[in-house]
XYZ file of N, CA, C and O in Angstrom:
248
model
N 3.236 -13.383 4.504
C 2.086 -13.366 4.436
C 1.306 -12.525 2.866
O 1.956 -11.574 3.097
N 0.361 -12.567 2.964
C -0.533 -11.623 1.875
C -1.083 -10.625 2.815
O -1.719 -10.691 3.835
N -0.697 -9.265 2.423
C -1.495 -7.822 3.178
C -2.252 -7.412 2.269
O -1.727 -6.760 1.203
N -3.532 -7.148 2.680
C -4.386 -6.675 2.076
C -4.816 -5.574 2.184
O -4.855 -4.662 1.258
N -3.489 -4.422 2.860
C -3.541 -3.568 2.310
C -2.071 -2.695 1.385
O -2.388 -1.823 0.488
N -1.123 -3.837 1.108
C -0.245 -3.857 0.339
C -1.194 -4.312 -1.376
O -0.159 -3.714 -2.165
N -1.978 -4.740 -1.170
C -2.478 -5.102 -2.335
C -3.383 -4.023 -2.724
O -4.039 -4.368 -4.200
N -3.533 -3.273 -2.009
C -4.906 -2.263 -2.561
C -4.213 -1.208 -3.666
O -3.193 -0.374 -3.529
N -4.709 -0.857 -5.111
C -4.084 -0.173 -5.882
C -4.850 1.552 -5.673
O -6.443 1.751 -5.416
N -3.943 2.269 -5.754
C -4.821 3.625 -5.595
C -5.479 3.931 -6.352
O -5.160 3.636 -7.690
N -6.251 5.155 -6.671
C -7.041 5.704 -7.676
C -5.752 6.559 -8.562
O -5.446 6.961 -8.319
N -6.665 5.835 -10.175
C -5.573 6.635 -11.087
C -6.164 7.948 -11.656
O -6.608 7.801 -12.653
N -5.828 9.107 -10.362
C -6.085 10.226 -10.988
C -5.768 10.942 -11.929
O -6.724 11.693 -13.014
N -4.362 10.582 -12.697
C -3.995 11.118 -13.853
C -4.662 10.529 -15.106
O -5.008 11.668 -15.675
N -4.885 9.020 -14.979
C -5.518 8.731 -16.058
C -6.823 9.194 -16.373
O -7.405 9.208 -17.451
N -7.769 9.029 -15.170
C -9.120 9.597 -14.753
C -9.405 11.385 -15.466
O -10.044 11.663 -16.221
N -8.614 11.984 -15.154
C -8.306 13.309 -15.461
C -8.342 13.646 -16.495
O -8.686 14.246 -17.259
N -7.295 13.055 -17.288
C -6.501 13.182 -18.730
C -7.578 12.391 -19.729
O -7.168 12.152 -21.128
N -8.967 11.924 -19.283
C -9.466 10.955 -20.405
C -9.850 12.190 -21.715
O -10.420 13.236 -21.541
N -10.046 11.601 -23.178
C -10.302 12.689 -23.804
C -11.838 12.725 -23.644
O -12.796 11.728 -23.620
N -12.123 14.206 -23.879
C -13.071 14.533 -24.115
C -14.121 14.134 -25.580
O -15.388 13.862 -25.017
N -13.461 14.908 -26.537
C -14.273 14.833 -27.903
C -13.618 14.275 -28.793
O -13.771 14.239 -29.864
N -13.156 13.142 -28.618
C -12.363 11.769 -29.196
C -13.715 11.185 -30.042
O -14.479 10.784 -29.302
N -13.496 11.003 -31.024
C -14.497 10.161 -31.888
C -14.720 8.861 -31.470
O -15.887 8.232 -31.480
N -13.655 8.172 -31.271
C -13.497 6.944 -31.045
C -13.471 6.618 -29.022
O -14.014 5.443 -28.927
N -13.087 7.831 -28.220
C -12.380 6.858 -27.007
C -14.353 7.305 -26.493
O -14.882 8.495 -26.705
N -14.893 7.291 -24.838
C -15.879 7.334 -24.234
C -15.339 7.330 -23.172
O -14.559 7.284 -22.619
N -16.143 9.102 -22.964
C -15.480 9.725 -21.582
C -16.587 9.142 -20.482
O -17.599 8.579 -20.567
N -15.377 8.437 -19.444
C -16.528 7.272 -18.161
C -16.178 8.781 -17.187
O -15.349 8.788 -16.647
N -17.242 8.736 -16.636
C -17.461 10.034 -15.581
C -17.637 9.389 -14.289
O -17.372 9.646 -13.192
N -17.905 7.924 -14.228
C -18.496 7.425 -12.588
C -16.626 6.522 -12.454
O -16.058 5.971 -12.820
N -16.081 7.497 -10.910
C -15.007 6.951 -10.764
C -15.016 5.389 -10.571
O -13.934 4.620 -10.971
N -15.726 4.588 -10.101
C -15.654 3.519 -9.716
C -15.436 2.426 -10.872
O -14.718 1.599 -10.585
N -16.206 2.916 -11.997
C -16.260 2.147 -13.250
C -14.977 2.420 -13.622
O -14.310 1.170 -14.567
N -14.634 3.881 -14.101
C -13.495 3.787 -14.369
C -11.756 3.215 -13.510
O -11.119 2.652 -14.644
N -12.279 3.064 -12.501
C -11.442 2.588 -11.810
C -10.992 0.977 -12.051
O -10.136 0.353 -12.165
N -12.340 0.362 -12.505
C -12.497 -0.937 -12.667
C -11.834 -1.742 -13.983
O -11.102 -1.961 -14.286
N -12.565 -0.584 -15.025
C -11.692 -0.584 -16.480
C -10.467 -0.426 -16.354
O -9.455 -0.805 -17.127
N -9.997 0.625 -15.976
C -8.688 0.757 -15.793
C -7.630 -0.378 -15.443
O -6.810 -0.740 -15.956
N -8.161 -0.864 -14.223
C -7.516 -2.306 -14.042
C -7.441 -3.496 -15.100
O -6.169 -4.020 -14.935
N -8.589 -3.072 -15.442
C -8.428 -4.436 -16.420
C -7.561 -3.690 -17.884
O -6.986 -5.036 -18.286
N -7.659 -2.867 -17.590
C -6.488 -2.309 -19.146
C -4.682 -2.447 -19.133
O -4.395 -2.816 -19.748
N -4.750 -2.126 -17.503
C -3.259 -2.263 -17.341
C -2.977 -3.877 -17.218
O -2.378 -4.334 -17.405
N -3.974 -4.852 -16.234
C -4.041 -6.117 -16.661
C -3.366 -6.650 -18.232
O -2.509 -7.510 -18.523
N -4.584 -6.396 -19.204
C -4.120 -6.829 -20.367
C -2.929 -6.239 -20.964
O -2.419 -6.961 -21.747
N -2.774 -4.913 -20.669
C -1.271 -3.896 -21.239
C -0.090 -5.249 -20.628
O 0.733 -5.656 -21.310
N -0.116 -5.862 -19.499
C 0.904 -5.916 -18.665
C 0.876 -7.608 -19.535
O 1.906 -8.205 -19.710
N -0.160 -8.469 -19.547
C 0.049 -9.716 -20.779
C 0.488 -9.450 -21.565
O 1.021 -10.412 -22.009
N -0.341 -8.266 -22.295
C 0.333 -8.236 -23.768
C 2.076 -8.256 -23.738
O 2.837 -8.760 -24.292
N 2.303 -7.317 -23.085
C 4.042 -7.220 -22.687
C 4.784 -8.351 -22.516
O 5.844 -9.086 -23.072
N 4.087 -9.229 -21.724
C 4.460 -10.447 -21.028
C 4.735 -11.587 -22.089
O 5.435 -11.994 -22.348
N 3.723 -11.588 -22.643
C 3.648 -12.774 -23.784
C 4.432 -12.048 -25.013
O 5.145 -13.153 -25.827
N 4.734 -10.928 -25.144
C 5.789 -10.075 -26.242
C 6.993 -10.673 -26.074
O 7.697 -11.112 -26.479
N 7.190 -10.496 -24.472
C 8.835 -10.741 -24.078
C 9.113 -12.057 -24.492
O 10.093 -12.741 -24.637
N 8.479 -13.057 -24.167
C 7.799 -14.591 -23.888
C 8.530 -15.101 -25.435
O 9.163 -15.988 -25.705
N 7.453 -14.151 -26.542
C 7.824 -14.371 -27.917
C 8.958 -14.069 -28.356
O 9.854 -14.913 -29.352
N 9.508 -13.238 -27.762
C 10.878 -12.567 -28.343
C 11.910 -13.276 -27.840
O 13.082 -14.007 -28.369
N 11.880 -13.950 -26.306
C 13.225 -14.775 -25.718
C 12.969 -15.955 -26.268
O 14.000 -16.560 -26.603
N 11.914 -16.275 -27.242
C 11.490 -17.795 -27.543
C 12.435 -17.544 -28.966
O 12.863 -18.071 -29.739
N 12.647 -16.598 -29.909
C 12.786 -16.326 -30.910
C 14.182 -16.721 -30.862
O 15.083 -16.803 -31.570
N 14.682 -16.028 -29.840
C 16.496 -15.883 -29.925
C 16.846 -17.171 -29.479
O 18.115 -17.604 -29.324
N 16.023 -18.256 -28.848
C 16.548 -19.380 -28.190
C 16.729 -20.662 -29.377
O 16.632 -20.371 -30.601
């Protein structure tokens, strides 16, 4: 069954602390709640992109 506690994502402290401060194209997100929401979206997009690339490679070899 679905366990609510096991699906909970811990706060990405390393990514939050490692944000570029004076980068011309990056924006510094100071609000931790906003950062966590955006980080979750970034990770989902990254996984989705990786999965679609894997599917395209597997289709290429078939």
